[in-house]
CSV table of C-alpha atoms and ligand atoms in Angstrom, one decimal:
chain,number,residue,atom,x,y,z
A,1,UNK,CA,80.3,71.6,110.2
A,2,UNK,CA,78.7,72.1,106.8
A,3,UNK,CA,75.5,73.8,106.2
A,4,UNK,CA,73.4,73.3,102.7
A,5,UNK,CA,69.7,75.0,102.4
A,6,UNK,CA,67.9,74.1,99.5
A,7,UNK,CA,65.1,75.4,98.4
A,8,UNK,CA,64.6,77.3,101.4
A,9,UNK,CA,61.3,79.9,101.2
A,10,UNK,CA,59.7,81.2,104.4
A,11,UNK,CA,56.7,83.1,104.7
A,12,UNK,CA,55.0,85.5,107.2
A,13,UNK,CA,51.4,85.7,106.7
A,14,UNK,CA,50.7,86.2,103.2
A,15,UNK,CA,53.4,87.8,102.9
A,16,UNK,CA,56.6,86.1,101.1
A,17,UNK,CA,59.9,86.8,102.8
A,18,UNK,CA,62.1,84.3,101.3
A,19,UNK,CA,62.4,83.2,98.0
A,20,UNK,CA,64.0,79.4,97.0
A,21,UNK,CA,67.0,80.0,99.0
A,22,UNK,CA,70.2,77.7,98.2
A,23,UNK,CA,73.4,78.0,100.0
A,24,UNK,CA,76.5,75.7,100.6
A,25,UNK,CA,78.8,76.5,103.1
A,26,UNK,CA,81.8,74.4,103.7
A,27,UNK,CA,82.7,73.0,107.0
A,28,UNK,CA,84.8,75.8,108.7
A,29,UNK,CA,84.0,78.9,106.5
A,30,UNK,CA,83.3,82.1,107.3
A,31,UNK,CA,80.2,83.5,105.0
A,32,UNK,CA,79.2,86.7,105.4
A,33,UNK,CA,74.8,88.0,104.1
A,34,UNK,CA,75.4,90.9,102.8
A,35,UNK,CA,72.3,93.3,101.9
A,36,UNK,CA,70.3,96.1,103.1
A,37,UNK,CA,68.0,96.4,105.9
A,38,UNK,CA,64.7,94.1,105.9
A,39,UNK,CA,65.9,91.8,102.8
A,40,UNK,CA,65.6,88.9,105.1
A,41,UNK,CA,69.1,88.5,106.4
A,42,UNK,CA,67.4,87.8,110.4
A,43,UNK,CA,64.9,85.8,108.8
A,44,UNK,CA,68.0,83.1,107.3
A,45,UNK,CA,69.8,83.0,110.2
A,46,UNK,CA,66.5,82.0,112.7
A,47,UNK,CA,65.6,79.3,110.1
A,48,UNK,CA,69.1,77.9,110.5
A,49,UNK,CA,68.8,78.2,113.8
A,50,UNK,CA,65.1,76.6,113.8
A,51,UNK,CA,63.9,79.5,115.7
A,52,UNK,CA,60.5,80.3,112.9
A,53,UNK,CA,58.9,77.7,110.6
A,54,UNK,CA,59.9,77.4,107.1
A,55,UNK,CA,57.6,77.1,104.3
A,56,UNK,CA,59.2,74.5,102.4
A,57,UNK,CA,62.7,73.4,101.5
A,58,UNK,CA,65.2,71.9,103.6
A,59,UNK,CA,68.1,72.6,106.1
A,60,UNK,CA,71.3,69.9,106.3
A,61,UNK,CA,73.8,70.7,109.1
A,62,UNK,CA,76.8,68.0,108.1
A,63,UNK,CA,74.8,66.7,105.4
A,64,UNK,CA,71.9,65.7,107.5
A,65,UNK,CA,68.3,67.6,107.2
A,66,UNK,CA,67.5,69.1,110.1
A,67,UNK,CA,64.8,70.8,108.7
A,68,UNK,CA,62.1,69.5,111.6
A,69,UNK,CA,64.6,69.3,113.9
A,70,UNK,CA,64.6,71.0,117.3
A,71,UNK,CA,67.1,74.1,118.0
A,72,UNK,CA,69.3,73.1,120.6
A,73,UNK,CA,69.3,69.8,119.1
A,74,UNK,CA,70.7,71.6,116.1
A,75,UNK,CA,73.2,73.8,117.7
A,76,UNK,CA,73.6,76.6,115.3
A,77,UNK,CA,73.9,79.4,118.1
A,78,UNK,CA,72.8,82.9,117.0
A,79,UNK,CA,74.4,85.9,118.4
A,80,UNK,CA,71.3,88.4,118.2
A,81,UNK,CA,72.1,92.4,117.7
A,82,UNK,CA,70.5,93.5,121.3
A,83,UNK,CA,72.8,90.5,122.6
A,84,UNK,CA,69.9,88.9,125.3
A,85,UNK,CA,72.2,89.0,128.4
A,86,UNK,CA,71.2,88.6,131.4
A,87,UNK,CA,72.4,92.0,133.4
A,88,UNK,CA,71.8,90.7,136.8
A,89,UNK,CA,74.0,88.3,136.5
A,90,UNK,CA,78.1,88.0,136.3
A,91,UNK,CA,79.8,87.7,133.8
A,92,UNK,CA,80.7,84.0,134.5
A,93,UNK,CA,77.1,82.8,134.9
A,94,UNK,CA,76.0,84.7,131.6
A,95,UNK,CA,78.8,83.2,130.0
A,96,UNK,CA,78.2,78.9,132.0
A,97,UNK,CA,74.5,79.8,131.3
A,98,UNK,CA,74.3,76.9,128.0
A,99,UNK,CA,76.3,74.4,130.2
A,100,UNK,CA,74.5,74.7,133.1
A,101,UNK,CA,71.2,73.8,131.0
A,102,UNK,CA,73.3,70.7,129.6
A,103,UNK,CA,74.2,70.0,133.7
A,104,UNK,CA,77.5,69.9,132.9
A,105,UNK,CA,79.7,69.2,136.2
A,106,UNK,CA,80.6,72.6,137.9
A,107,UNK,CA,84.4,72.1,137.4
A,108,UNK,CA,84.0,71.1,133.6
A,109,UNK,CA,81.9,74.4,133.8
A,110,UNK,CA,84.7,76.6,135.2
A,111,UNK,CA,87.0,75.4,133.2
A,112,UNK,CA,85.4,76.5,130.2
A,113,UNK,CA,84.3,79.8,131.3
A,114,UNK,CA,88.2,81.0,132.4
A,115,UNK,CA,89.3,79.3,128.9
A,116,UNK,CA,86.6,82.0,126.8
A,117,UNK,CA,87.2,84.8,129.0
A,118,UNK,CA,91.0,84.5,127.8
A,119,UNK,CA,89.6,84.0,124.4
A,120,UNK,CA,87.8,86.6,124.2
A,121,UNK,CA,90.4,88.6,125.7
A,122,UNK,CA,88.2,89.4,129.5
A,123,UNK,CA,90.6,87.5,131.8
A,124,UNK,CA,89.8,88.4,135.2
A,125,UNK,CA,86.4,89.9,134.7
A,126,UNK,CA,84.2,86.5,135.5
A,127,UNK,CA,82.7,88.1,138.6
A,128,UNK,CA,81.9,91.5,137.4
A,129,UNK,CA,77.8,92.0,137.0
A,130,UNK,CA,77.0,91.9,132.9
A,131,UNK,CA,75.2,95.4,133.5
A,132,UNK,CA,78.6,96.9,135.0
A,133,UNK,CA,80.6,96.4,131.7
A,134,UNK,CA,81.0,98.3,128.3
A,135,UNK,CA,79.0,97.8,125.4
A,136,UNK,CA,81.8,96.3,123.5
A,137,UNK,CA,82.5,94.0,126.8
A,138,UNK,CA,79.4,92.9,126.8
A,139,UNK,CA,79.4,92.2,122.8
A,140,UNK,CA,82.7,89.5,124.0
A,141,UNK,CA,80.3,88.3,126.6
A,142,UNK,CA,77.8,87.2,124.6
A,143,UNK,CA,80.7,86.3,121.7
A,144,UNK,CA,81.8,83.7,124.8
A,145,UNK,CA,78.8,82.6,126.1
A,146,UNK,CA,77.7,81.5,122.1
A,147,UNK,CA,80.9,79.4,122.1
A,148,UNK,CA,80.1,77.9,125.1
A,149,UNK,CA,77.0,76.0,123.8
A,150,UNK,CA,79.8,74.2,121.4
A,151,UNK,CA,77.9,75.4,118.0
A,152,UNK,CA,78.1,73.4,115.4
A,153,UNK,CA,77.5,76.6,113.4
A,154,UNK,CA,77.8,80.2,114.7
A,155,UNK,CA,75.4,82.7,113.4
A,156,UNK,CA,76.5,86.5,114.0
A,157,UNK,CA,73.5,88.8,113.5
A,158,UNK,CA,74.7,92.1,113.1
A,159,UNK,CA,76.7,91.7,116.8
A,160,UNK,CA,79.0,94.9,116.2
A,161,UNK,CA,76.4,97.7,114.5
A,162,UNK,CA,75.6,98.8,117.8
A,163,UNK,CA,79.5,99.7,118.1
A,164,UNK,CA,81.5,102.7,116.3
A,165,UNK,CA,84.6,102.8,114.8
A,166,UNK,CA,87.5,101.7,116.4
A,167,UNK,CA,85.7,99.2,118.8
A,168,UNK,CA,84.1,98.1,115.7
A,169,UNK,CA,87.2,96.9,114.4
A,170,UNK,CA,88.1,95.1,117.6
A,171,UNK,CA,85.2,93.2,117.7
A,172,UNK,CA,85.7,92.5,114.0
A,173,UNK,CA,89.4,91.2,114.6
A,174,UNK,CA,88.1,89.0,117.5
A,175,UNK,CA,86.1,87.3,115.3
A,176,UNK,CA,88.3,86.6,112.5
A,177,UNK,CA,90.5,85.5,115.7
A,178,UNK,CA,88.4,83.1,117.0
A,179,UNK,CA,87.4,81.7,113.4
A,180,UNK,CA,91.2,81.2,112.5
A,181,UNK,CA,91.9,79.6,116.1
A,182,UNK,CA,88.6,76.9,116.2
A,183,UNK,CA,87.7,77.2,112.6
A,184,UNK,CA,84.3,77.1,113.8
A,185,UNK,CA,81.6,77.7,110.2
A,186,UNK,CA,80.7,80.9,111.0
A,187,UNK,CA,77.5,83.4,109.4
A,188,UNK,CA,78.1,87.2,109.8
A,189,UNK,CA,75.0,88.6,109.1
A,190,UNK,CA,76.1,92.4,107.6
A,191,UNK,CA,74.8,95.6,105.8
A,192,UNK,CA,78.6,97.1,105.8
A,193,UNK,CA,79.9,95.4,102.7
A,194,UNK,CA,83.9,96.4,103.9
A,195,UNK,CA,82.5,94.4,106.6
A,196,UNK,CA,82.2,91.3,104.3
A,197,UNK,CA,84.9,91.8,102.2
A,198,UNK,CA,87.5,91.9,104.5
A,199,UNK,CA,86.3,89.2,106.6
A,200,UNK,CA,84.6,85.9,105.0
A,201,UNK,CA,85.6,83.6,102.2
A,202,UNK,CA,82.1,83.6,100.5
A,203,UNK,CA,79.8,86.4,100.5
A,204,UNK,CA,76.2,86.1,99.6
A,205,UNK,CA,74.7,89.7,98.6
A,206,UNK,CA,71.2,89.7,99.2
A,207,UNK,CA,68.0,91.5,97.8
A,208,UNK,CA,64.4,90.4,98.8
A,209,UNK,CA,64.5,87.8,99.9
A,210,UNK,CA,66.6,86.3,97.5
A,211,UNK,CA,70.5,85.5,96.5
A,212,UNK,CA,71.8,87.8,94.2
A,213,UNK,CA,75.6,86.4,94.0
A,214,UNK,CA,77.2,84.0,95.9
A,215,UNK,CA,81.1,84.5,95.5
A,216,UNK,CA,84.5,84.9,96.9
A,217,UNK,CA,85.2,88.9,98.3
A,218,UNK,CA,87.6,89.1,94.9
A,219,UNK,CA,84.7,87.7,92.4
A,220,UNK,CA,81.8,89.4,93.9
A,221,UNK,CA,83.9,93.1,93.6
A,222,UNK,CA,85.7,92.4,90.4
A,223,UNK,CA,83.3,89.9,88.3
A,224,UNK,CA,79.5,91.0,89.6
A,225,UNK,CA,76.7,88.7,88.0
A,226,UNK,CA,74.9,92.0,87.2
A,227,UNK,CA,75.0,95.6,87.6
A,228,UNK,CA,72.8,95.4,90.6
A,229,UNK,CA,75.6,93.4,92.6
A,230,UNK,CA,78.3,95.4,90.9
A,231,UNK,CA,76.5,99.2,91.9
A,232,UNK,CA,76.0,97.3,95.4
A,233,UNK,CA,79.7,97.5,95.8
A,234,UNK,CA,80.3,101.1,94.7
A,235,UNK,CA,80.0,103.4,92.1
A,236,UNK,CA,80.2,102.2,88.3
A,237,UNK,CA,81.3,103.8,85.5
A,238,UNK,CA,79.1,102.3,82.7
A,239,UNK,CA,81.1,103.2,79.3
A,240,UNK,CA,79.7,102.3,76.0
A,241,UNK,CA,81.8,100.2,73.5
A,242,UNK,CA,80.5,99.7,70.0
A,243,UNK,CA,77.8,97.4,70.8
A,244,UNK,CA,78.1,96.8,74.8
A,245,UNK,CA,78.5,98.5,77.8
A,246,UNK,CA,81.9,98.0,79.9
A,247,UNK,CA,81.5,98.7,84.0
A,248,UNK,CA,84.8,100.3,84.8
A,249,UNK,CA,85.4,101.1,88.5
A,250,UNK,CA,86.8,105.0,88.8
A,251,UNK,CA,89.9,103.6,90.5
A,252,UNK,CA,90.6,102.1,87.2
A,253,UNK,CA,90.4,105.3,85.6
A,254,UNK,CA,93.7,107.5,84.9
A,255,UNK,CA,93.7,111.3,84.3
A,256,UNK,CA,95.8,111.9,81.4
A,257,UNK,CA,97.2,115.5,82.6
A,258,UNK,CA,98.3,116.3,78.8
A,259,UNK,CA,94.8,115.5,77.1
A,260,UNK,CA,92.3,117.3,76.3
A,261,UNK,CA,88.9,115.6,75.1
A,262,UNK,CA,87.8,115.9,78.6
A,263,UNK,CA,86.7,118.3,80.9
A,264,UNK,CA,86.9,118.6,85.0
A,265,UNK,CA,83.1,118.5,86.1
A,266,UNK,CA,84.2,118.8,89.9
A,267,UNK,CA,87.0,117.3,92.2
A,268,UNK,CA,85.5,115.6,95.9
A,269,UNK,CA,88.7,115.7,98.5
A,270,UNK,CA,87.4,112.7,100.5
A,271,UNK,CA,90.6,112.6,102.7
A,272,UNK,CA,93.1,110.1,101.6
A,273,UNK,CA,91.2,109.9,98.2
A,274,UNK,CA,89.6,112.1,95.8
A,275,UNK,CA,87.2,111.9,93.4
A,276,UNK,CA,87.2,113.8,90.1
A,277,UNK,CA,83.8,113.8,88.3
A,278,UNK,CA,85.2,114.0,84.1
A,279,UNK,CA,82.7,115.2,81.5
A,280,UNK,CA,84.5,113.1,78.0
A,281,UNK,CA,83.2,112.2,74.6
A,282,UNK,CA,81.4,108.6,77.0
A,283,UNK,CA,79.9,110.7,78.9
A,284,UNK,CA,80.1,111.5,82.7
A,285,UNK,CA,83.5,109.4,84.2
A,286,UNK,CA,84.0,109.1,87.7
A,287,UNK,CA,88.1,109.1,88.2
A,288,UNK,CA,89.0,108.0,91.7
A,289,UNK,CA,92.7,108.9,93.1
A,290,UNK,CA,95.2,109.2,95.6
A,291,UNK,CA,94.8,113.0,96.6
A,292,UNK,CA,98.4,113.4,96.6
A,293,UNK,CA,98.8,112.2,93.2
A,294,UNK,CA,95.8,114.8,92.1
A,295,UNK,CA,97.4,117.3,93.9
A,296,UNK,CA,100.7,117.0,91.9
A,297,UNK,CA,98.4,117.3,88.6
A,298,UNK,CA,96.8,120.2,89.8
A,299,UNK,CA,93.8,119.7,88.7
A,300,UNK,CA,91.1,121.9,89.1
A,301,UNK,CA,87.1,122.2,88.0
A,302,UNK,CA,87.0,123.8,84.0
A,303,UNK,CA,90.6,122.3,83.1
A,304,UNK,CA,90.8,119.9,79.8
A,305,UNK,CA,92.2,116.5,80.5
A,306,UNK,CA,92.5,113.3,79.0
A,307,UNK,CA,91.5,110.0,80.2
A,308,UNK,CA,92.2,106.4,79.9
A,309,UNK,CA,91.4,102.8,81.2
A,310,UNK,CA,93.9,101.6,83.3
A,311,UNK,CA,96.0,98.4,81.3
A,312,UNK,CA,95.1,96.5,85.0
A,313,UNK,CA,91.9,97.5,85.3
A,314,UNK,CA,88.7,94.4,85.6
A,315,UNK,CA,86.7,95.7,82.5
A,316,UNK,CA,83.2,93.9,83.1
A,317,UNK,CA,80.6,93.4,80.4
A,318,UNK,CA,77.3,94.3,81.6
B,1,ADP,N1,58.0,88.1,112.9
B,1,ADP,C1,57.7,88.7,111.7
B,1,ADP,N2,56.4,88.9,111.3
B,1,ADP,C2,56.1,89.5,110.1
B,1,ADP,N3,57.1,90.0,109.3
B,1,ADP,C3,58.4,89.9,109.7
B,1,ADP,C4,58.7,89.3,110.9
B,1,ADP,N4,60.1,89.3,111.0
B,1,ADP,C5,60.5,90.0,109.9
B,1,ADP,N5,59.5,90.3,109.1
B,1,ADP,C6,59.6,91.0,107.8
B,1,ADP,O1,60.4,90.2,107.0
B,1,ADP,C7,61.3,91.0,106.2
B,1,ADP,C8,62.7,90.6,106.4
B,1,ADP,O2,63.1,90.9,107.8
B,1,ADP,P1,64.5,90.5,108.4
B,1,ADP,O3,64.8,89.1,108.1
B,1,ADP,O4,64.5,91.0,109.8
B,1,ADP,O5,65.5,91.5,107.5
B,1,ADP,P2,67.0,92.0,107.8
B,1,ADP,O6,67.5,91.1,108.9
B,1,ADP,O7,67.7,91.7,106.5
B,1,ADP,O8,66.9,93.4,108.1
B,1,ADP,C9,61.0,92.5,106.6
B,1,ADP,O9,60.1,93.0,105.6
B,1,ADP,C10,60.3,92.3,107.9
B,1,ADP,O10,59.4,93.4,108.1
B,2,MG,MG1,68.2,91.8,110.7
């Protein structure tokens, strides 16, 4: 279903935490908040919810304000970070736990639970004690037990930061599973902008409490509202042209092997990319590259080089 918050400001104390919030999301979208820790990311997702009082403004899940309305009556389901399982219980239970509140019949109930454990890719595992699985496990456990409330929206809060690196990824690729397969309007509440990019249509970078940018993945990297959103996404080269400044991403940069109005600060192997750090006649240049393709220029710290702006490259006026 849709979500639209106007106007949305909530306050702790004295203290402001969100500022005139506005957000559409479309029925079936995956949106990702973007934006460091304590901007209010939580905050958003628990007013959704219903969880803390707003201020003022108002929440409309399908176009209808459910601003004073009751949380399960709303049925935006948040899956919190420290996931609020209950480790005495199986898997099964944890996972029938919103049904059973509904009293939905016991068969209905089973039926469900064996159709998200293949879903979330646990066949077989319904009888197992929560406190007896893995961390990720337990992450599709509480993925499972969301979706068995029926949500109208699903709200992610940071479900996979407790997780490294390869089970990161997983749980990532479940997700994007599950929101291709139901199509279910999902939040993914995030600090790891890769994170957003790869997965959502729409990000929203946040900053205090407020909305910096609302965009697609492509708009938000390659045409930033300001240099705030664009340094957000990675280093900047800021390069002065006659009477403005042009942000230039240092993949859009180009050594020029042959030239020579620049010289090699330093050169960062970073793996399957390099950085070279250019001292030219702009000023400091940040040159990002395939290493392999450095390596074949041989390019060391001291050498003269040229530089150029790639013909490709998304020149943004800042
Ligand atoms: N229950 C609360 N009472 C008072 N302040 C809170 C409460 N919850 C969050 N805050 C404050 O609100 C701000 C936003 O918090 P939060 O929404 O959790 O940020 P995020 O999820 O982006 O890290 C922070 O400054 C935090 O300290
Ligand atoms: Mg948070």
């Amino acid at each position: 279903m849709s979500l639209t918050i106007q106007k949305l400001n909530v306050a702790f104390g004295k203290e402001k935490i969100l500022h005139d919030i506005s957000l559409h999301i479309a029925d079936g979208e995956f949106v990702s908040l973007l934006g460091a820790s304590g901007c209010g990311k939580s905050t958003l997702l628990k007013s959704i919810a219903g969880l803390i009082e707003i201020e003022s403004g108002v929440v409309k899940i399908n176009g209808k304000d459910m601003s004073r309305t009751l949380p399960e009556k709303r049925r935006a389901v948040i899956v919190f970070q420290d996931l609020r399982l209950f480790p005495h219980m199986t898997v099964a239970k944890n996972i029938a736990f919103p049904m059973n509140i509904k009293k939905i019949s016991k068969e209905r109930q089973k039926e469900t639970v064996d159709s998200l454990l293949a879903e979330v890719q646990l066949e077989g595992f319904g009888n197992r004690k929560v406190r007896e699985m893995s961390g990720g496990q337990m992450q599709r456990v509480a993925l499972a037990r969301a979706l068995a409330a029926n949500p109208t929206l699903l709200l992610l809060d940071e479900p996979f930061s407790g997780l490294d690196g390869k089970l990161r990824l997983e749980m990532g690729e479940l997700v994007r599973k599950l929101h291709r397969e139901n199509r279910l309007t999902t939040i993914l509440v995030t600090h790891d902008k890769q994170e957003a990019l790869k997965y959502s249509d729409r990000i929203a970078l946040m900053k205090s409490g407020r909305i910096l940018q609302y965009d697609t993945p492509q708009n938000i990297f390659k045409r930033p509202a300001s240099r705030e959103v664009a340094d957000y996404f990675g280093r900047m080269n800021y390069i002065r042209r006659g009477d403005w400044e042009i942000g230039v991403r240092p993949f859009d940069i180009r050594i020029i092997p042959t030239g020579k109005n620049c010289t090699v600060e330093e050169v960062v192997f970073m793996g399957e990319t390099a950085e070279v750090r250019l001292n030219t006649p702009a000023g400091e240049v940040f040159c990002t590259a395939v290493s392999s393709e450095l390596e074949r220029m041989d390019i060391t710290a001291g050498d003269k080089v040229g530089m150029e702006i790639k013909n490709e490259a998304d020149c943004i006026r800042l």
